[in-house]
Amino acid sequence: MGGRQIRPARVLQTVTEELNHTVLGGKSIPTPPWYNIMQSVPPAETLVRNVTPRLRGPKSRVTKPKNLYRPQEILYIEDRLRATFYRDHPWELARPRVILESDGKDYQHCDWSKGLRQPNIPLTGEWQVSPYRVVQRQLWLMENEKLEKRKAYDITRREFYRLRQEEEIEKRVALEEAKHVGAYFGKSRIDVSHHLEDREFENWKIWAGKETERQEASRNSEIEDFGLEDVEEDVAEDAEPEEKAEAAEGKKSP
């Protein structure tokens, strides 16, 4: 089993010989679906593995190079900006988003020089205020306004907070107007969570009451006898040999 296995390199020749055999007479042998592809694009004959081009220089502290054949990770500046935003705003990941695009060219309708709010694009659905907008706006400020990363992030974050506040106010006003004309939306998420919390608290009170009664009963039983039962048992055990001895002496005496 040692050494290199070169049998897979001759699979095309082997299958060709099997197809040209006439052992089965007039019965045709089905051609594998990959046969024509391997004929047009044959596998490489060399057993030497090429080293992946290194886009970044090796570290000076590393004496022996590692992972020479592993492709390097592709990183973009947007990835770092997005990671910074999500580290500061982890709850943004919980917001539902629609990533479907109509024609795949939605980015062409955005002009990031005008801020996060784009003209003729509502702040709902797939065009809502999202981290994608924050990252693109920050990147535009860094590339065109020549601002530092932190300064551009602060400016974009201030615009993001203002638009988020406007969205919350619009939702609150719309909810109040709908309730004013008789709309009913049922319980909110906060009400549902409060109901579940109250139910668990009531269950805990029942369990705590039973546990307290059990501990009180056990404590009272120990206080009432003061351990006298154990003392009486010890005295009874000590008295039994004496009674037996007296009974034996009474039998011996006439």
mmCIF file of C-alpha atoms in Angstrom:
data_model
loop_
_atom_site.group_PDB
_atom_site.id
_atom_site.type_symbol
_atom_site.label_atom_id
_atom_site.label_comp_id
_atom_site.label_asym_id
_atom_site.label_seq_id
_atom_site.Cartn_x
_atom_site.Cartn_y
_atom_site.Cartn_z
ATOM 1 C CA MET A 1 0.000 0.000 0.000
ATOM 2 C CA GLY A 2 3.017 2.290 0.148
ATOM 3 C CA GLY A 3 3.939 4.814 -2.521
ATOM 4 C CA ARG A 4 1.764 6.817 -4.864
ATOM 5 C CA GLN A 5 -1.348 5.388 -6.469
ATOM 6 C CA ILE A 6 -1.292 6.024 -10.242
ATOM 7 C CA ARG A 7 -4.216 3.779 -11.153
ATOM 8 C CA PRO A 8 -6.750 6.651 -11.256
ATOM 9 C CA ALA A 9 -4.621 8.336 -13.938
ATOM 10 C CA ARG A 10 -5.220 5.368 -16.292
ATOM 11 C CA VAL A 11 -8.970 5.127 -15.773
ATOM 12 C CA LEU A 12 -9.677 6.605 -19.234
ATOM 13 C CA GLN A 13 -7.496 4.048 -21.015
ATOM 14 C CA THR A 14 -8.995 1.218 -18.982
ATOM 15 C CA VAL A 15 -12.575 2.185 -19.806
ATOM 16 C CA THR A 16 -11.675 2.641 -23.488
ATOM 17 C CA GLU A 17 -10.340 -0.903 -23.639
ATOM 18 C CA GLU A 18 -13.475 -2.245 -21.952
ATOM 19 C CA LEU A 19 -15.710 -0.426 -24.436
ATOM 20 C CA ASN A 20 -13.751 -1.856 -27.384
ATOM 21 C CA HIS A 21 -14.069 -5.441 -26.112
ATOM 22 C CA THR A 22 -16.234 -7.859 -28.087
ATOM 23 C CA VAL A 23 -16.514 -10.519 -25.409
ATOM 24 C CA LEU A 24 -20.256 -10.009 -24.967
ATOM 25 C CA GLY A 25 -20.932 -10.169 -28.673
ATOM 26 C CA GLY A 26 -23.550 -7.766 -29.965
ATOM 27 C CA LYS A 27 -24.488 -6.454 -26.524
ATOM 28 C CA SER A 28 -23.448 -2.825 -26.178
ATOM 29 C CA ILE A 29 -21.766 -1.500 -23.069
ATOM 30 C CA PRO A 30 -23.115 1.857 -21.797
ATOM 31 C CA THR A 31 -20.643 4.705 -21.935
ATOM 32 C CA PRO A 32 -20.017 6.463 -18.592
ATOM 33 C CA PRO A 33 -21.301 10.058 -18.497
ATOM 34 C CA TRP A 34 -17.822 11.400 -17.738
ATOM 35 C CA TYR A 35 -16.102 9.594 -20.620
ATOM 36 C CA ASN A 36 -16.437 12.323 -23.258
ATOM 37 C CA ILE A 37 -15.452 15.012 -20.769
ATOM 38 C CA MET A 38 -12.250 13.220 -19.831
ATOM 39 C CA GLN A 39 -11.446 12.754 -23.505
ATOM 40 C CA SER A 40 -11.715 16.487 -24.169
ATOM 41 C CA VAL A 41 -10.175 17.585 -20.858
ATOM 42 C CA PRO A 42 -7.784 14.839 -19.729
ATOM 43 C CA PRO A 43 -6.410 14.909 -16.185
ATOM 44 C CA ALA A 44 -2.924 16.188 -15.498
ATOM 45 C CA GLU A 45 -0.140 13.653 -15.902
ATOM 46 C CA THR A 46 2.261 15.269 -13.466
ATOM 47 C CA LEU A 47 2.298 14.227 -9.835
ATOM 48 C CA VAL A 48 3.906 17.463 -8.670
ATOM 49 C CA ARG A 49 1.538 19.658 -6.686
ATOM 50 C CA ASN A 50 1.813 23.341 -7.474
ATOM 51 C CA VAL A 51 2.252 25.784 -4.616
ATOM 52 C CA THR A 52 -0.540 28.319 -4.247
ATOM 53 C CA PRO A 53 0.649 31.873 -4.979
ATOM 54 C CA ARG A 54 1.214 33.811 -1.770
ATOM 55 C CA LEU A 55 -0.381 37.244 -1.835
ATOM 56 C CA ARG A 56 0.978 38.107 1.599
ATOM 57 C CA GLY A 57 4.528 37.711 2.761
ATOM 58 C CA PRO A 58 5.392 35.117 5.409
ATOM 59 C CA LYS A 59 5.664 36.145 9.023
ATOM 60 C CA SER A 60 9.159 36.918 10.217
ATOM 61 C CA ARG A 61 8.762 34.899 13.420
ATOM 62 C CA VAL A 62 7.790 31.711 11.619
ATOM 63 C CA THR A 63 10.888 29.685 10.838
ATOM 64 C CA LYS A 64 9.155 26.923 8.886
ATOM 65 C CA PRO A 65 6.435 27.796 6.354
ATOM 66 C CA LYS A 66 3.064 26.169 6.962
ATOM 67 C CA ASN A 67 -0.052 25.575 4.866
ATOM 68 C CA LEU A 68 1.760 26.086 1.574
ATOM 69 C CA TYR A 69 -0.912 24.283 -0.433
ATOM 70 C CA ARG A 70 -3.908 25.814 1.318
ATOM 71 C CA PRO A 71 -5.529 28.739 -0.531
ATOM 72 C CA GLN A 72 -5.274 32.004 1.310
ATOM 73 C CA GLU A 73 -8.349 33.544 2.827
ATOM 74 C CA ILE A 74 -9.983 36.235 0.714
ATOM 75 C CA LEU A 75 -10.606 39.346 2.788
ATOM 76 C CA TYR A 76 -12.275 42.608 1.867
ATOM 77 C CA ILE A 77 -12.294 45.875 3.750
ATOM 78 C CA GLU A 78 -16.095 45.639 3.962
ATOM 79 C CA ASP A 79 -15.748 42.482 6.066
ATOM 80 C CA ARG A 80 -13.799 44.321 8.755
ATOM 81 C CA LEU A 81 -16.206 47.260 8.759
ATOM 82 C CA ARG A 82 -19.167 44.892 9.013
ATOM 83 C CA ALA A 83 -17.536 42.965 11.868
ATOM 84 C CA THR A 84 -16.958 46.215 13.761
ATOM 85 C CA PHE A 85 -20.574 47.265 13.305
ATOM 86 C CA TYR A 86 -21.998 43.928 14.470
ATOM 87 C CA ARG A 87 -19.668 43.884 17.454
ATOM 88 C CA ASP A 88 -21.097 47.227 18.569
ATOM 89 C CA HIS A 89 -24.697 46.403 17.544
ATOM 90 C CA PRO A 90 -25.244 42.641 18.020
ATOM 91 C CA TRP A 91 -29.046 42.962 18.087
ATOM 92 C CA GLU A 92 -29.054 44.115 14.469
ATOM 93 C CA LEU A 93 -28.587 40.462 13.533
ATOM 94 C CA ALA A 94 -32.033 39.720 14.993
ATOM 95 C CA ARG A 95 -33.826 42.072 12.592
ATOM 96 C CA PRO A 96 -35.522 40.316 9.647
ATOM 97 C CA ARG A 97 -34.111 41.262 6.269
ATOM 98 C CA VAL A 98 -35.045 40.555 2.667
ATOM 99 C CA ILE A 99 -31.994 39.948 0.485
ATOM 100 C CA LEU A 100 -33.938 39.346 -2.729
ATOM 101 C CA GLU A 101 -33.172 41.770 -5.560
ATOM 102 C CA SER A 102 -35.314 42.447 -8.594
ATOM 103 C CA ASP A 103 -32.665 42.617 -11.318
ATOM 104 C CA GLY A 104 -29.389 42.327 -9.397
ATOM 105 C CA LYS A 105 -28.487 45.949 -10.157
ATOM 106 C CA ASP A 106 -29.927 47.632 -7.110
ATOM 107 C CA TYR A 107 -26.512 48.921 -6.129
ATOM 108 C CA GLN A 108 -26.500 51.125 -9.233
ATOM 109 C CA HIS A 109 -29.396 53.171 -7.844
ATOM 110 C CA CYS A 110 -27.493 54.175 -4.704
ATOM 111 C CA ASP A 111 -25.545 57.401 -4.331
ATOM 112 C CA TRP A 112 -23.650 57.134 -1.055
ATOM 113 C CA SER A 113 -22.574 60.764 -1.194
ATOM 114 C CA LYS A 114 -26.115 61.724 -0.130
ATOM 115 C CA GLY A 115 -26.091 59.695 3.069
ATOM 116 C CA LEU A 116 -27.861 56.558 4.205
ATOM 117 C CA ARG A 117 -31.262 57.688 2.949
ATOM 118 C CA GLN A 118 -31.304 57.190 -0.785
ATOM 119 C CA PRO A 119 -33.653 59.170 -3.078
ATOM 120 C CA ASN A 120 -36.860 57.453 -4.229
ATOM 121 C CA ILE A 121 -36.069 54.402 -2.094
ATOM 122 C CA PRO A 122 -38.255 53.713 0.975
ATOM 123 C CA LEU A 123 -36.784 52.636 4.277
ATOM 124 C CA THR A 124 -38.735 49.371 4.337
ATOM 125 C CA GLY A 125 -38.332 45.917 2.875
ATOM 126 C CA GLU A 126 -35.036 45.136 1.245
ATOM 127 C CA TRP A 127 -34.111 48.836 1.233
ATOM 128 C CA GLN A 128 -34.511 49.367 4.947
ATOM 129 C CA VAL A 129 -31.758 50.918 7.023
ATOM 130 C CA SER A 130 -29.362 48.024 7.310
ATOM 131 C CA PRO A 131 -25.707 47.367 8.143
ATOM 132 C CA TYR A 132 -25.084 47.073 4.401
ATOM 133 C CA ARG A 133 -25.885 50.745 4.030
ATOM 134 C CA VAL A 134 -23.729 51.647 7.012
ATOM 135 C CA VAL A 135 -20.741 49.783 5.602
ATOM 136 C CA GLN A 136 -21.102 51.267 2.117
ATOM 137 C CA ARG A 137 -21.565 54.787 3.461
ATOM 138 C CA GLN A 138 -18.529 54.450 5.729
ATOM 139 C CA LEU A 139 -16.451 53.054 2.872
ATOM 140 C CA TRP A 140 -17.468 55.959 0.632
ATOM 141 C CA LEU A 141 -16.419 58.478 3.279
ATOM 142 C CA MET A 142 -13.075 56.750 3.697
ATOM 143 C CA GLU A 143 -12.339 56.617 -0.027
ATOM 144 C CA ASN A 144 -13.757 59.952 -1.206
ATOM 145 C CA GLU A 145 -13.663 62.242 1.829
ATOM 146 C CA LYS A 146 -10.321 60.771 2.948
ATOM 147 C CA LEU A 147 -11.573 60.370 6.500
ATOM 148 C CA GLU A 148 -10.099 58.019 9.035
ATOM 149 C CA LYS A 149 -11.855 54.763 9.743
ATOM 150 C CA ARG A 150 -13.036 55.813 13.205
ATOM 151 C CA LYS A 151 -14.169 59.267 12.084
ATOM 152 C CA ALA A 152 -16.131 57.869 9.143
ATOM 153 C CA TYR A 153 -17.668 55.254 11.431
ATOM 154 C CA ASP A 154 -18.835 57.912 13.903
ATOM 155 C CA ILE A 155 -20.439 60.016 11.160
ATOM 156 C CA THR A 156 -22.206 57.028 9.623
ATOM 157 C CA ARG A 157 -23.319 55.746 13.006
ATOM 158 C CA ARG A 158 -24.867 59.119 13.861
ATOM 159 C CA GLU A 159 -26.872 59.047 10.608
ATOM 160 C CA PHE A 160 -27.881 55.454 11.301
ATOM 161 C CA TYR A 161 -29.195 56.271 14.782
ATOM 162 C CA ARG A 162 -31.192 59.232 13.470
ATOM 163 C CA LEU A 163 -32.889 57.149 10.777
ATOM 164 C CA ARG A 164 -33.586 54.333 13.223
ATOM 165 C CA GLN A 165 -35.245 56.844 15.541
ATOM 166 C CA GLU A 166 -37.388 58.150 12.691
ATOM 167 C CA GLU A 167 -38.457 54.599 11.844
ATOM 168 C CA GLU A 168 -39.469 53.894 15.432
ATOM 169 C CA ILE A 169 -41.475 57.125 15.623
ATOM 170 C CA GLU A 170 -43.258 56.327 12.345
ATOM 171 C CA LYS A 171 -44.182 52.848 13.582
ATOM 172 C CA ARG A 172 -45.422 54.205 16.904
ATOM 173 C CA VAL A 173 -47.570 56.877 15.249
ATOM 174 C CA ALA A 174 -49.000 54.372 12.760
ATOM 175 C CA LEU A 175 -49.863 51.998 15.609
ATOM 176 C CA GLU A 176 -51.606 54.727 17.598
ATOM 177 C CA GLU A 177 -53.589 55.865 14.550
ATOM 178 C CA ALA A 178 -54.678 52.306 13.780
ATOM 179 C CA LYS A 179 -55.789 51.732 17.372
ATOM 180 C CA HIS A 180 -57.670 55.032 17.318
ATOM 181 C CA VAL A 181 -59.861 53.826 14.439
ATOM 182 C CA GLY A 182 -60.549 50.478 16.116
ATOM 183 C CA ALA A 183 -57.741 48.177 15.026
ATOM 184 C CA TYR A 184 -56.749 45.387 17.398
ATOM 185 C CA PHE A 185 -53.306 43.814 17.222
ATOM 186 C CA GLY A 186 -53.481 41.403 20.150
ATOM 187 C CA LYS A 187 -50.677 41.003 22.627
ATOM 188 C CA SER A 188 -47.285 42.410 21.873
ATOM 189 C CA ARG A 189 -44.073 40.476 22.346
ATOM 190 C CA ILE A 190 -43.499 42.185 25.667
ATOM 191 C CA ASP A 191 -46.978 41.215 26.886
ATOM 192 C CA VAL A 192 -46.453 37.603 25.839
ATOM 193 C CA SER A 193 -43.090 37.472 27.599
ATOM 194 C CA HIS A 194 -44.619 38.989 30.749
ATOM 195 C CA HIS A 195 -47.386 36.375 30.686
ATOM 196 C CA LEU A 196 -44.877 33.537 30.396
ATOM 197 C CA GLU A 197 -42.770 35.019 33.167
ATOM 198 C CA ASP A 198 -45.790 35.367 35.473
ATOM 199 C CA ARG A 199 -46.819 31.771 34.808
ATOM 200 C CA GLU A 200 -43.371 30.463 35.664
ATOM 201 C CA PHE A 201 -43.330 32.625 38.794
ATOM 202 C CA GLU A 202 -46.664 31.198 39.957
ATOM 203 C CA ASN A 203 -45.380 27.661 39.393
ATOM 204 C CA TRP A 204 -42.278 28.508 41.383
ATOM 205 C CA LYS A 205 -44.383 29.881 44.266
ATOM 206 C CA ILE A 206 -46.351 26.620 44.460
ATOM 207 C CA TRP A 207 -43.151 24.585 44.481
ATOM 208 C CA ALA A 208 -41.529 26.904 47.042
ATOM 209 C CA GLY A 209 -44.575 26.628 49.342
ATOM 210 C CA LYS A 210 -44.516 22.842 49.280
ATOM 211 C CA GLU A 211 -40.770 22.779 49.849
ATOM 212 C CA THR A 212 -41.087 25.177 52.795
ATOM 213 C CA GLU A 213 -43.823 23.060 54.395
ATOM 214 C CA ARG A 214 -41.717 19.939 54.030
ATOM 215 C CA GLN A 215 -38.682 21.576 55.620
ATOM 216 C CA GLU A 216 -40.792 23.012 58.462
ATOM 217 C CA ALA A 217 -42.344 19.608 59.178
ATOM 218 C CA SER A 218 -38.931 17.966 59.237
ATOM 219 C CA ARG A 219 -37.543 20.687 61.513
ATOM 220 C CA ASN A 220 -40.508 20.484 63.932
ATOM 221 C CA SER A 221 -40.258 16.715 64.218
ATOM 222 C CA GLU A 222 -36.629 17.039 65.255
ATOM 223 C CA ILE A 223 -37.421 19.755 67.814
ATOM 224 C CA GLU A 224 -40.357 17.938 69.495
ATOM 225 C CA ASP A 225 -38.516 14.760 70.528
ATOM 226 C CA PHE A 226 -35.107 16.438 71.162
ATOM 227 C CA GLY A 227 -33.523 13.127 70.290
ATOM 228 C CA LEU A 228 -35.185 11.362 73.262
ATOM 229 C CA GLU A 229 -36.209 8.404 71.160
ATOM 230 C CA ASP A 230 -32.584 7.511 70.549
ATOM 231 C CA VAL A 231 -31.795 7.862 74.264
ATOM 232 C CA GLU A 232 -34.722 5.640 75.237
ATOM 233 C CA GLU A 233 -33.617 3.004 72.768
ATOM 234 C CA ASP A 234 -30.095 3.045 74.233
ATOM 235 C CA VAL A 235 -31.464 2.758 77.802
ATOM 236 C CA ALA A 236 -33.709 -0.127 76.785
ATOM 237 C CA GLU A 237 -30.793 -1.923 75.184
ATOM 238 C CA ASP A 238 -28.691 -1.466 78.365
ATOM 239 C CA ALA A 239 -31.535 -2.660 80.612
ATOM 240 C CA GLU A 240 -32.146 -5.878 78.709
ATOM 241 C CA PRO A 241 -28.921 -7.647 79.864
ATOM 242 C CA GLU A 242 -29.595 -6.683 83.506
ATOM 243 C CA GLU A 243 -33.143 -8.064 83.373
ATOM 244 C CA LYS A 244 -31.891 -11.269 81.842
ATOM 245 C CA ALA A 245 -29.258 -11.618 84.568
ATOM 246 C CA GLU A 246 -31.816 -11.040 87.348
ATOM 247 C CA ALA A 247 -34.175 -13.555 85.789
ATOM 248 C CA ALA A 248 -31.390 -16.135 85.640
ATOM 249 C CA GLU A 249 -30.490 -15.592 89.324
ATOM 250 C CA GLY A 250 -34.168 -15.942 90.325
ATOM 251 C CA LYS A 251 -34.374 -19.290 88.593
ATOM 252 C CA LYS A 252 -31.264 -20.580 90.364
ATOM 253 C CA SER A 253 -32.418 -19.604 93.869
ATOM 254 C CA PRO A 254 -34.910 -22.186 95.417
#
